[in-house]
mmCIF file of C-alpha atoms in Angstrom:
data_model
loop_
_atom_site.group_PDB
_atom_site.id
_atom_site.type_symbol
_atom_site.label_atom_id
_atom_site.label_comp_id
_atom_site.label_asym_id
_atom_site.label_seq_id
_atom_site.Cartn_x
_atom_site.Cartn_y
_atom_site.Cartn_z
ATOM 1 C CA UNK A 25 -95.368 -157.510 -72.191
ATOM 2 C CA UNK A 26 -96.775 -156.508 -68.368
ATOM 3 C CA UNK A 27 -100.392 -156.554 -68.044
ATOM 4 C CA UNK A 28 -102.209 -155.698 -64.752
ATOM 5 C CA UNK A 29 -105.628 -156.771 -63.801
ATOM 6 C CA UNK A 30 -107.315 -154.845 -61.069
ATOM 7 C CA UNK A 31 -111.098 -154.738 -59.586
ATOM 8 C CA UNK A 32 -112.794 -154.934 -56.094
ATOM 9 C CA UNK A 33 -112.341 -157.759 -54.125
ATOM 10 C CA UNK A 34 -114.839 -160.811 -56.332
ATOM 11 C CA UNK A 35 -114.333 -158.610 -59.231
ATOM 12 C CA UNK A 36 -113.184 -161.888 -61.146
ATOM 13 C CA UNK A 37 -109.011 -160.546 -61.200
ATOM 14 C CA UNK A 38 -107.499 -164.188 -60.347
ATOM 15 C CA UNK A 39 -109.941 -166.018 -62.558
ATOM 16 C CA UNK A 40 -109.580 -164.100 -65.088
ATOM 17 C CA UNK A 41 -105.786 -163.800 -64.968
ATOM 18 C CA UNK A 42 -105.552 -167.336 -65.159
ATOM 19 C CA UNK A 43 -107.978 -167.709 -67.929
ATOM 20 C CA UNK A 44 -105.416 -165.518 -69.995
ATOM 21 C CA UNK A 45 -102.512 -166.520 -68.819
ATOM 22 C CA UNK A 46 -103.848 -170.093 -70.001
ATOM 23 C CA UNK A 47 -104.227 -168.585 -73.633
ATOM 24 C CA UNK A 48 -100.734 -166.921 -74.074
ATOM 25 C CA UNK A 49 -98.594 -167.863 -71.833
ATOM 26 C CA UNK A 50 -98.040 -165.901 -69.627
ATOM 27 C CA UNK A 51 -96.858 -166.060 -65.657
ATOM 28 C CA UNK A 52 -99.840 -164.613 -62.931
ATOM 29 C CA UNK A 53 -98.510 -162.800 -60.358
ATOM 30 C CA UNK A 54 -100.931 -162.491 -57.992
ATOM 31 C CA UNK A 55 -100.869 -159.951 -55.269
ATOM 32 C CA UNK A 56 -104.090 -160.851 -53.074
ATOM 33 C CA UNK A 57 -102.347 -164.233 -52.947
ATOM 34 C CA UNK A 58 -99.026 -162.222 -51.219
ATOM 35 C CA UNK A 59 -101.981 -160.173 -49.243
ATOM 36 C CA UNK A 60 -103.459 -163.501 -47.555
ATOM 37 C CA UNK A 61 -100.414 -165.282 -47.213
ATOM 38 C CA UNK A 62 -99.048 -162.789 -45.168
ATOM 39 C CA UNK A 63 -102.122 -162.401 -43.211
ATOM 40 C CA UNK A 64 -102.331 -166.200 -42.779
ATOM 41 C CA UNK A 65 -98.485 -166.022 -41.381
ATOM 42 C CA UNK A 66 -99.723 -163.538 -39.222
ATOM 43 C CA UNK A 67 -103.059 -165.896 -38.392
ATOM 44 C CA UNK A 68 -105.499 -163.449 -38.519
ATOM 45 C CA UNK A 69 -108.332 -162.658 -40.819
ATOM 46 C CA UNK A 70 -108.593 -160.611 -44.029
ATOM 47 C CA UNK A 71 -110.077 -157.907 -42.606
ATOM 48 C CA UNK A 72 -108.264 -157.994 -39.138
ATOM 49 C CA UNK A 73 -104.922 -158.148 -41.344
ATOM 50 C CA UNK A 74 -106.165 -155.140 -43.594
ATOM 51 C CA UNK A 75 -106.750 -153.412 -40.099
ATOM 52 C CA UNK A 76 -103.362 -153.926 -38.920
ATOM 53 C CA UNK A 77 -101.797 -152.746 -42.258
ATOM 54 C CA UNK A 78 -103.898 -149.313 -42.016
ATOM 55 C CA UNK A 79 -101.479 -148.661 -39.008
ATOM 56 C CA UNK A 80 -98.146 -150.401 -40.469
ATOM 57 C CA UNK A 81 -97.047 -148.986 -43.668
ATOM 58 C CA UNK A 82 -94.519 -151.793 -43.593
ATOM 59 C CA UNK A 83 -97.385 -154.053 -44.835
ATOM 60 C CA UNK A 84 -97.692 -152.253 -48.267
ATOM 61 C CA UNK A 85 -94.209 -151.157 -48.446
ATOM 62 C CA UNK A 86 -93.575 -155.176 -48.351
ATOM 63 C CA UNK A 87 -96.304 -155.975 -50.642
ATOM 64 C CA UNK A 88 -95.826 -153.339 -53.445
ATOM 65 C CA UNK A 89 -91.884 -154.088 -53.500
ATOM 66 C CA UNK A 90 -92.561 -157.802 -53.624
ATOM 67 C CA UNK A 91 -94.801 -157.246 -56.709
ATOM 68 C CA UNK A 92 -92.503 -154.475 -58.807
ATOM 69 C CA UNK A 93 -89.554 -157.360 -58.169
ATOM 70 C CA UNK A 94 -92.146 -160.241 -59.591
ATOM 71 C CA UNK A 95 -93.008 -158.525 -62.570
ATOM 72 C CA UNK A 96 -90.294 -156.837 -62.921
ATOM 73 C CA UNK A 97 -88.306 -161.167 -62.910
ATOM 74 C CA UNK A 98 -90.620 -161.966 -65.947
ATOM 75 C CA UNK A 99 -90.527 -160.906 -69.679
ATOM 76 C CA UNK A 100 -94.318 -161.637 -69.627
ATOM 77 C CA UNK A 101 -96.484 -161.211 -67.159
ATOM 78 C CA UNK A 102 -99.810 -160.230 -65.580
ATOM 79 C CA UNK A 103 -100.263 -158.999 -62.038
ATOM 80 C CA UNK A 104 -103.008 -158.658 -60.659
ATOM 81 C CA UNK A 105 -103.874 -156.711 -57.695
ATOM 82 C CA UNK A 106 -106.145 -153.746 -56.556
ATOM 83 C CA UNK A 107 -103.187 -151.319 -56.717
ATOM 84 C CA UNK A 108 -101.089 -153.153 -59.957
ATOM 85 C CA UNK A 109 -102.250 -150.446 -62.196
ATOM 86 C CA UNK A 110 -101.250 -148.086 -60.166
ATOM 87 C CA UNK A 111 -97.691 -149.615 -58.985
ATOM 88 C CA UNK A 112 -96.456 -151.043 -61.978
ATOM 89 C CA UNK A 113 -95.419 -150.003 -65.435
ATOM 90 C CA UNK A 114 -97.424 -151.911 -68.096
ATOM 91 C CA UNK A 115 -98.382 -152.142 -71.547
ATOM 92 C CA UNK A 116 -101.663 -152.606 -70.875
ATOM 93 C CA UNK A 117 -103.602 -151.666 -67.708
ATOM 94 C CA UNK A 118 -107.593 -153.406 -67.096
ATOM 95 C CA UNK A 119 -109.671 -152.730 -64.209
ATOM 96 C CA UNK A 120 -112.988 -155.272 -63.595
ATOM 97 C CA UNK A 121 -115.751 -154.177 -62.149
ATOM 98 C CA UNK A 122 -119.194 -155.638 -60.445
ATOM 99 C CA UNK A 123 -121.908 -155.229 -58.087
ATOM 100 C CA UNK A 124 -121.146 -155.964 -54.619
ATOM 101 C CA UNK A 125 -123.890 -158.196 -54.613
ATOM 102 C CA UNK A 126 -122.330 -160.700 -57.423
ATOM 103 C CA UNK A 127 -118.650 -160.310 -55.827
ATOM 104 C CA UNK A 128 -120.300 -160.770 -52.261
ATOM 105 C CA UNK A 129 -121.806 -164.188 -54.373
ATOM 106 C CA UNK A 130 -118.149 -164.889 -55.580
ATOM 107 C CA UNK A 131 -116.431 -164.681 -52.539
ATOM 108 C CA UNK A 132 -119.040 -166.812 -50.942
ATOM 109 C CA UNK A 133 -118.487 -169.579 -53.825
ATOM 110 C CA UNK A 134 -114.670 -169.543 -53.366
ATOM 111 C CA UNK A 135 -114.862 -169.654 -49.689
ATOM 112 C CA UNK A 136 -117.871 -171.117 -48.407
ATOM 113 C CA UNK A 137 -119.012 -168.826 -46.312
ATOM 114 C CA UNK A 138 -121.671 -167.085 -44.581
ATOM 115 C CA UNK A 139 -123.413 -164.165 -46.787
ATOM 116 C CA UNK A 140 -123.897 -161.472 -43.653
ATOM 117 C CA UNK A 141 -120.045 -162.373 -42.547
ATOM 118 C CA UNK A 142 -118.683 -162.222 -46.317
ATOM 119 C CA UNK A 143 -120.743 -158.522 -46.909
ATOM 120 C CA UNK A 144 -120.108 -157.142 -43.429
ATOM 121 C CA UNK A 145 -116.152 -158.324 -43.852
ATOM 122 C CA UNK A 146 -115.908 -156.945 -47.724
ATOM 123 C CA UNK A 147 -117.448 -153.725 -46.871
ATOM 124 C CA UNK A 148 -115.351 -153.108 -43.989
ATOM 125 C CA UNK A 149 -112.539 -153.998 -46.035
ATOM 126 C CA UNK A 150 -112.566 -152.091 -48.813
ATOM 127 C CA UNK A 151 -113.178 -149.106 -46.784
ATOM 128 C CA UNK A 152 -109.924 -149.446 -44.590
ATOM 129 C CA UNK A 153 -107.785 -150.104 -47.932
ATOM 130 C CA UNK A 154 -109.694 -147.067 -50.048
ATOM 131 C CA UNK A 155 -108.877 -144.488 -46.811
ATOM 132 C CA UNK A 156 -105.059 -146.576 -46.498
ATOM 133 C CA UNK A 157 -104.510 -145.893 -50.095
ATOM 134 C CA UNK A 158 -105.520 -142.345 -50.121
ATOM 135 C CA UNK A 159 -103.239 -142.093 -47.277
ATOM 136 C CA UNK A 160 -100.134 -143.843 -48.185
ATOM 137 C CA UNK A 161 -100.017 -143.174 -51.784
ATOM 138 C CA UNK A 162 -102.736 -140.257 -52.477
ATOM 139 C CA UNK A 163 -104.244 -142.693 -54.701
ATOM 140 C CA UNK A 164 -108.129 -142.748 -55.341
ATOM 141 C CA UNK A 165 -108.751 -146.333 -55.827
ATOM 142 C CA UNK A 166 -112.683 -145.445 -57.774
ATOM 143 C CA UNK A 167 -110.425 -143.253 -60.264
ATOM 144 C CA UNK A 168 -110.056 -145.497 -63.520
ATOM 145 C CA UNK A 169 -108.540 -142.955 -65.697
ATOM 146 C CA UNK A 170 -105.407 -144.848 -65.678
ATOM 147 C CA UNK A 171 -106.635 -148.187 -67.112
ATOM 148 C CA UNK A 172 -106.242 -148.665 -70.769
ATOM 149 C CA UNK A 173 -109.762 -151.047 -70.638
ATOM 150 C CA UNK A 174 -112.569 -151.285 -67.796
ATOM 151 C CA UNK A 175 -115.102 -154.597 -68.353
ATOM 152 C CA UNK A 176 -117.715 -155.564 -66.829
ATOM 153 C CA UNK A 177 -117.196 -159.012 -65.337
ATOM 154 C CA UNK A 178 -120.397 -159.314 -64.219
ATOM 155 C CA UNK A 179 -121.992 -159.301 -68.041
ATOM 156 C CA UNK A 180 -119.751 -161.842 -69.320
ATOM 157 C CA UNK A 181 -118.271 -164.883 -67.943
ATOM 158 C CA UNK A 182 -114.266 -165.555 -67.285
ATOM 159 C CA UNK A 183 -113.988 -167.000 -70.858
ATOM 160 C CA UNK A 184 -115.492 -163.935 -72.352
ATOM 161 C CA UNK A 185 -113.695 -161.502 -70.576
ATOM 162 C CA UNK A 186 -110.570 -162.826 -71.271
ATOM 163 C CA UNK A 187 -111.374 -162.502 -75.040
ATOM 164 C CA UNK A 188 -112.257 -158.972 -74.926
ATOM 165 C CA UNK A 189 -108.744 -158.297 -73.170
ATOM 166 C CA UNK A 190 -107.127 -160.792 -76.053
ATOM 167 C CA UNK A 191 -109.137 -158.771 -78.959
ATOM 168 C CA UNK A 192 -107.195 -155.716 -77.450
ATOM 169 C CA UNK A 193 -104.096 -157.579 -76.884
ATOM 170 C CA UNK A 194 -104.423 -157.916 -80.681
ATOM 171 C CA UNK A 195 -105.524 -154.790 -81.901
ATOM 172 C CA UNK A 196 -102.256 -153.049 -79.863
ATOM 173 C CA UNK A 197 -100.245 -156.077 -81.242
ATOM 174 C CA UNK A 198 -100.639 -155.095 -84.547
ATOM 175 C CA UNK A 199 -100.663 -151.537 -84.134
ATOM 176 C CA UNK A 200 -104.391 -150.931 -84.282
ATOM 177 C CA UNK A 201 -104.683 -148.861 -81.602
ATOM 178 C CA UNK A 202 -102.058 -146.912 -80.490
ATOM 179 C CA UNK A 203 -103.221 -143.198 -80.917
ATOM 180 C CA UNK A 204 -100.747 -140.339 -80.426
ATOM 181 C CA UNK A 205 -102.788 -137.053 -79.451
ATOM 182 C CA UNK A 206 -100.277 -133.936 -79.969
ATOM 183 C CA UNK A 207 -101.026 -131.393 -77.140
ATOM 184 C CA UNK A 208 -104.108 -128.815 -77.635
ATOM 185 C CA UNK A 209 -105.115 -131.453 -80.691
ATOM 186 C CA UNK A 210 -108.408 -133.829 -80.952
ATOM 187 C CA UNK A 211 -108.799 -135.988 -77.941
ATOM 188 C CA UNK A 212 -111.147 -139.201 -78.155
#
């Protein structure tokens, strides 16, 4: 089974992937980990790295292929990554989603950092990657009609939502919830 985890930057993706990973069993791939090694290599920051991939496709091109030939090594898996639902083929597909202001808290947590540099940096960020992927792929990173399941990471904390995601992980398991909809019939 292939499971991908997405969400804004702080959105809770790693935590929670290893949170459920820890329950079943599973291997993480995780694709902001490729991301900042490879900006680290290139010893510059997040958003200076993000900046230089805007004008080097090569950056994503390297990225995505490294994380279709990670998942696609492993039986079981989840990635997680802003793009993953988008790039790879998976059972189940989960976006997270938060304010900016409990990410910006997040990212501050994990990296000890100064509030106005974290925002300023996480803003500028996400806007060079939403306007990259639009322009490299055509892909509207606020559109979440691909994901199977979009939670609220913000309302619950990394041990709850990886039991909502294992409830569904159940429910699909034992055929619960896999609805066929024949064209022109009901729709949920």
């Amino acid at each position: 089974m292939k499971i991908t985890i997405s969400g804004h930057a702080g959105s809770g993706k790693t935590s929670v992937s290893k949170e459920l990973a820890k329950n079943i069993g599973f291997k993480v791939i995780s694709v902001g980990s490729i991301f900042r090694d490879l900006a680290k290599e290139a010893n510059m920051t997040l958003e200076e790295f993000s900046l230089f991939a805007e004008k080097n496709r090569k950056i994503d091109s390297l990225i995505d292929e490294q994380q279709v030939e990670l998942s696609n090594k492993y039986r079981d898996c989840i990635i997680e990554g802003r793009l993953s639902g988008w790039m790879i083929e998976a059972d189940i597909k989960i976006w997270l989603r938060s304010s900016i202001e409990t990410r910006i808290r997040r990212i501050i947590e994990r990296e000890n950092r100064d509030y106005e540099d974290i925002l300023k940096e996480t803003i500028s960020r996400e806007r060079i990657e939403k306007e990259r992927y639009k322009k490299f792929y055509n892909i509207d990173i606020d559109d979440l009609s691909i994901y199977d399941l979009v939670i609220n990471s913000e309302r619950w904390d990394v041990v709850g939502v990886s039991e909502i995601i294992l409830k569904g992980l159940e429910r699909l398991k034992n055929g619960k919830d896999r609805r066929v909809f024949k064209e022109g019939g009901n729709k949920p």
